[in-house]
């Protein structure tokens, strides 16, 4: 038997597909809304999306895997995106990217073993004059040094510990 959260997730996805299926070019809006609602596009949603849009599962899977934005597994509690575009590269994003992988202990498109952080590349955050730039969750941060990156990670970890302490209290 499925857990209530799995059932709620399936119901939410079914609702998204049903409300958007008839709009022109519905596939991308459906995938975006599912990822916004669930955090990723679950593999078990692909057949339902394909059926609703009269596409093959392979076509839907191809779109999900083509666009780096879409995830096919649950992300960490904190998603950190590091800009890899040329403007940020010119001011040190390659060193920042290597540092991020080292500090977090995972590569791009991976999640730390404790489920806290997912590291993702992004190709332009629109902060070209303030690079290197990162996005931590919904927070856009420019001029990120190695030390500033460490402080951002520590702030996320501290917030998670505070939340855990509140739940236990």
mmCIF file of C-alpha atoms in Angstrom:
data_model
loop_
_atom_site.group_PDB
_atom_site.id
_atom_site.type_symbol
_atom_site.label_atom_id
_atom_site.label_comp_id
_atom_site.label_asym_id
_atom_site.label_seq_id
_atom_site.Cartn_x
_atom_site.Cartn_y
_atom_site.Cartn_z
ATOM 1 C CA UNK A 1 0.000 0.000 0.000
ATOM 2 C CA UNK A 2 1.261 3.492 -0.853
ATOM 3 C CA UNK A 3 2.011 6.089 1.777
ATOM 4 C CA UNK A 4 -0.308 9.103 2.025
ATOM 5 C CA UNK A 5 2.450 11.322 0.664
ATOM 6 C CA UNK A 6 2.839 9.119 -2.413
ATOM 7 C CA UNK A 7 -0.930 9.157 -2.933
ATOM 8 C CA UNK A 8 -1.049 12.931 -2.486
ATOM 9 C CA UNK A 9 1.825 13.279 -4.970
ATOM 10 C CA UNK A 10 0.000 11.121 -7.538
ATOM 11 C CA UNK A 11 -3.225 13.112 -7.025
ATOM 12 C CA UNK A 12 -1.368 16.409 -7.447
ATOM 13 C CA UNK A 13 0.285 15.200 -10.656
ATOM 14 C CA UNK A 14 -3.041 13.899 -12.028
ATOM 15 C CA UNK A 15 -4.612 17.297 -11.317
ATOM 16 C CA UNK A 16 -1.773 19.155 -13.076
ATOM 17 C CA UNK A 17 -1.995 16.921 -16.137
ATOM 18 C CA UNK A 18 -5.797 17.190 -16.288
ATOM 19 C CA UNK A 19 -5.843 20.985 -16.048
ATOM 20 C CA UNK A 20 -3.082 21.605 -18.603
ATOM 21 C CA UNK A 21 -3.504 18.776 -21.130
ATOM 22 C CA UNK A 22 -5.591 20.780 -23.599
ATOM 23 C CA UNK A 23 -3.392 23.849 -23.798
ATOM 24 C CA UNK A 24 -1.179 24.227 -26.899
ATOM 25 C CA UNK A 25 2.341 22.958 -26.242
ATOM 26 C CA UNK A 26 1.249 21.484 -22.907
ATOM 27 C CA UNK A 27 4.228 19.199 -22.266
ATOM 28 C CA UNK A 28 6.708 21.769 -20.955
ATOM 29 C CA UNK A 29 4.179 23.631 -18.782
ATOM 30 C CA UNK A 30 3.064 20.291 -17.294
ATOM 31 C CA UNK A 31 6.641 19.234 -16.561
ATOM 32 C CA UNK A 32 7.466 22.625 -15.009
ATOM 33 C CA UNK A 33 4.387 22.601 -12.808
ATOM 34 C CA UNK A 34 5.020 19.028 -11.663
ATOM 35 C CA UNK A 35 8.601 19.860 -10.750
ATOM 36 C CA UNK A 36 7.484 23.024 -8.943
ATOM 37 C CA UNK A 37 4.884 21.045 -6.974
ATOM 38 C CA UNK A 38 6.835 17.856 -6.245
ATOM 39 C CA UNK A 39 10.465 18.935 -6.587
ATOM 40 C CA UNK A 40 11.166 16.595 -9.505
ATOM 41 C CA UNK A 41 9.426 14.749 -12.337
ATOM 42 C CA UNK A 42 8.845 11.195 -11.062
ATOM 43 C CA UNK A 43 9.308 8.362 -13.535
ATOM 44 C CA UNK A 44 5.879 6.980 -12.687
ATOM 45 C CA UNK A 45 4.301 10.237 -13.931
ATOM 46 C CA UNK A 46 5.677 9.827 -17.473
ATOM 47 C CA UNK A 47 3.106 7.245 -18.669
ATOM 48 C CA UNK A 48 0.224 9.400 -17.395
ATOM 49 C CA UNK A 49 1.627 12.502 -19.113
ATOM 50 C CA UNK A 50 2.232 10.562 -22.319
ATOM 51 C CA UNK A 51 -1.288 9.112 -22.336
ATOM 52 C CA UNK A 52 -2.896 12.525 -21.708
ATOM 53 C CA UNK A 53 -0.917 14.202 -24.503
ATOM 54 C CA UNK A 54 -1.031 11.282 -26.962
ATOM 55 C CA UNK A 55 2.759 10.948 -26.881
ATOM 56 C CA UNK A 56 4.987 7.958 -26.274
ATOM 57 C CA UNK A 57 6.671 7.539 -22.906
ATOM 58 C CA UNK A 58 9.976 7.768 -24.785
ATOM 59 C CA UNK A 59 9.040 11.205 -26.129
ATOM 60 C CA UNK A 60 8.189 12.496 -22.662
ATOM 61 C CA UNK A 61 11.309 10.899 -21.170
ATOM 62 C CA UNK A 62 13.383 12.470 -23.955
ATOM 63 C CA UNK A 63 12.166 15.946 -23.054
ATOM 64 C CA UNK A 64 12.749 15.398 -19.322
ATOM 65 C CA UNK A 65 16.301 14.203 -19.918
ATOM 66 C CA UNK A 66 17.118 16.774 -22.618
ATOM 67 C CA UNK A 67 16.541 19.811 -20.413
ATOM 68 C CA UNK A 68 18.992 20.097 -17.513
ATOM 69 C CA UNK A 69 16.375 21.983 -15.498
ATOM 70 C CA UNK A 70 14.261 18.866 -14.947
ATOM 71 C CA UNK A 71 15.184 16.395 -12.225
ATOM 72 C CA UNK A 72 14.147 12.749 -12.235
ATOM 73 C CA UNK A 73 14.806 12.193 -8.544
ATOM 74 C CA UNK A 74 14.053 14.021 -5.342
ATOM 75 C CA UNK A 75 16.538 16.871 -4.759
ATOM 76 C CA UNK A 76 18.314 17.615 -1.512
ATOM 77 C CA UNK A 77 16.780 19.918 1.069
ATOM 78 C CA UNK A 78 18.894 22.759 -0.388
ATOM 79 C CA UNK A 79 19.526 23.099 -4.132
ATOM 80 C CA UNK A 80 22.657 25.042 -5.029
ATOM 81 C CA UNK A 81 23.097 26.128 -8.639
ATOM 82 C CA UNK A 82 26.471 27.419 -9.798
ATOM 83 C CA UNK A 83 26.545 29.535 -12.944
ATOM 84 C CA UNK A 84 28.780 27.951 -15.586
ATOM 85 C CA UNK A 85 28.266 30.578 -18.330
ATOM 86 C CA UNK A 86 31.179 32.426 -19.928
ATOM 87 C CA UNK A 87 30.803 35.693 -18.019
ATOM 88 C CA UNK A 88 30.984 33.879 -14.682
ATOM 89 C CA UNK A 89 33.801 31.658 -15.955
ATOM 90 C CA UNK A 90 35.820 34.767 -16.712
ATOM 91 C CA UNK A 91 35.694 35.796 -13.046
ATOM 92 C CA UNK A 92 36.341 32.449 -11.390
ATOM 93 C CA UNK A 93 33.306 30.184 -11.552
ATOM 94 C CA UNK A 94 35.420 27.176 -12.572
ATOM 95 C CA UNK A 95 37.380 27.397 -9.309
ATOM 96 C CA UNK A 96 34.109 27.975 -7.455
ATOM 97 C CA UNK A 97 32.561 24.910 -9.098
ATOM 98 C CA UNK A 98 35.526 22.724 -8.128
ATOM 99 C CA UNK A 99 35.371 24.116 -4.588
ATOM 100 C CA UNK A 100 31.622 23.425 -4.369
ATOM 101 C CA UNK A 101 32.135 19.802 -5.409
ATOM 102 C CA UNK A 102 34.913 19.426 -2.844
ATOM 103 C CA UNK A 103 33.001 21.061 0.011
ATOM 104 C CA UNK A 104 29.754 19.232 -0.639
ATOM 105 C CA UNK A 105 31.371 15.930 -1.538
ATOM 106 C CA UNK A 106 29.235 15.451 -4.620
ATOM 107 C CA UNK A 107 29.382 16.365 -8.279
ATOM 108 C CA UNK A 108 26.949 18.278 -10.429
ATOM 109 C CA UNK A 109 23.530 16.619 -10.795
ATOM 110 C CA UNK A 110 24.167 14.786 -7.526
ATOM 111 C CA UNK A 111 22.885 15.009 -3.972
ATOM 112 C CA UNK A 112 24.971 14.704 -0.830
ATOM 113 C CA UNK A 113 24.737 11.401 1.032
ATOM 114 C CA UNK A 114 22.803 13.053 3.883
ATOM 115 C CA UNK A 115 20.198 14.465 1.470
ATOM 116 C CA UNK A 116 20.946 18.050 2.471
ATOM 117 C CA UNK A 117 22.365 19.510 -0.758
ATOM 118 C CA UNK A 118 21.909 19.009 -4.489
ATOM 119 C CA UNK A 119 24.507 20.658 -6.728
ATOM 120 C CA UNK A 120 23.449 21.759 -10.190
ATOM 121 C CA UNK A 121 25.068 23.679 -13.014
ATOM 122 C CA UNK A 122 23.122 26.511 -14.558
ATOM 123 C CA UNK A 123 23.998 28.432 -17.685
ATOM 124 C CA UNK A 124 23.315 32.052 -16.774
ATOM 125 C CA UNK A 125 21.539 33.489 -13.805
ATOM 126 C CA UNK A 126 21.441 36.943 -15.360
ATOM 127 C CA UNK A 127 24.094 38.287 -12.988
ATOM 128 C CA UNK A 128 26.840 38.667 -15.572
ATOM 129 C CA UNK A 129 28.213 41.853 -14.012
ATOM 130 C CA UNK A 130 28.223 40.289 -10.541
ATOM 131 C CA UNK A 131 29.831 36.912 -11.182
ATOM 132 C CA UNK A 132 30.501 34.360 -10.181
ATOM 133 C CA UNK A 133 26.868 33.828 -9.252
ATOM 134 C CA UNK A 134 25.036 31.063 -7.465
ATOM 135 C CA UNK A 135 21.453 30.390 -6.562
ATOM 136 C CA UNK A 136 20.716 28.796 -3.207
ATOM 137 C CA UNK A 137 17.102 27.715 -3.288
ATOM 138 C CA UNK A 138 15.346 30.893 -4.404
ATOM 139 C CA UNK A 139 18.144 33.228 -3.224
ATOM 140 C CA UNK A 140 20.331 34.679 -5.971
ATOM 141 C CA UNK A 141 23.849 35.574 -4.784
ATOM 142 C CA UNK A 142 26.496 37.431 -6.783
ATOM 143 C CA UNK A 143 30.238 37.887 -6.376
ATOM 144 C CA UNK A 144 30.572 34.548 -4.640
ATOM 145 C CA UNK A 145 34.046 33.854 -3.325
ATOM 146 C CA UNK A 146 35.101 30.478 -1.938
ATOM 147 C CA UNK A 147 34.660 31.852 1.578
ATOM 148 C CA UNK A 148 31.220 33.259 0.783
ATOM 149 C CA UNK A 149 30.204 29.897 -0.673
ATOM 150 C CA UNK A 150 31.277 28.189 2.549
ATOM 151 C CA UNK A 151 29.220 30.690 4.564
ATOM 152 C CA UNK A 152 26.149 30.027 2.391
ATOM 153 C CA UNK A 153 26.494 26.270 2.890
ATOM 154 C CA UNK A 154 26.966 26.736 6.635
ATOM 155 C CA UNK A 155 23.859 28.943 6.827
ATOM 156 C CA UNK A 156 21.815 26.247 5.066
ATOM 157 C CA UNK A 157 23.179 23.524 7.360
ATOM 158 C CA UNK A 158 22.488 25.660 10.453
ATOM 159 C CA UNK A 159 18.914 26.313 9.278
ATOM 160 C CA UNK A 160 18.383 22.560 8.805
ATOM 161 C CA UNK A 161 19.709 21.855 12.299
ATOM 162 C CA UNK A 162 17.435 24.532 13.767
ATOM 163 C CA UNK A 163 14.434 22.987 11.970
ATOM 164 C CA UNK A 164 15.363 19.514 13.222
ATOM 165 C CA UNK A 165 15.682 20.824 16.790
ATOM 166 C CA UNK A 166 12.228 22.447 16.561
ATOM 167 C CA UNK A 167 10.689 19.191 15.338
ATOM 168 C CA UNK A 168 12.252 17.245 18.222
ATOM 169 C CA UNK A 169 11.175 19.798 20.854
#
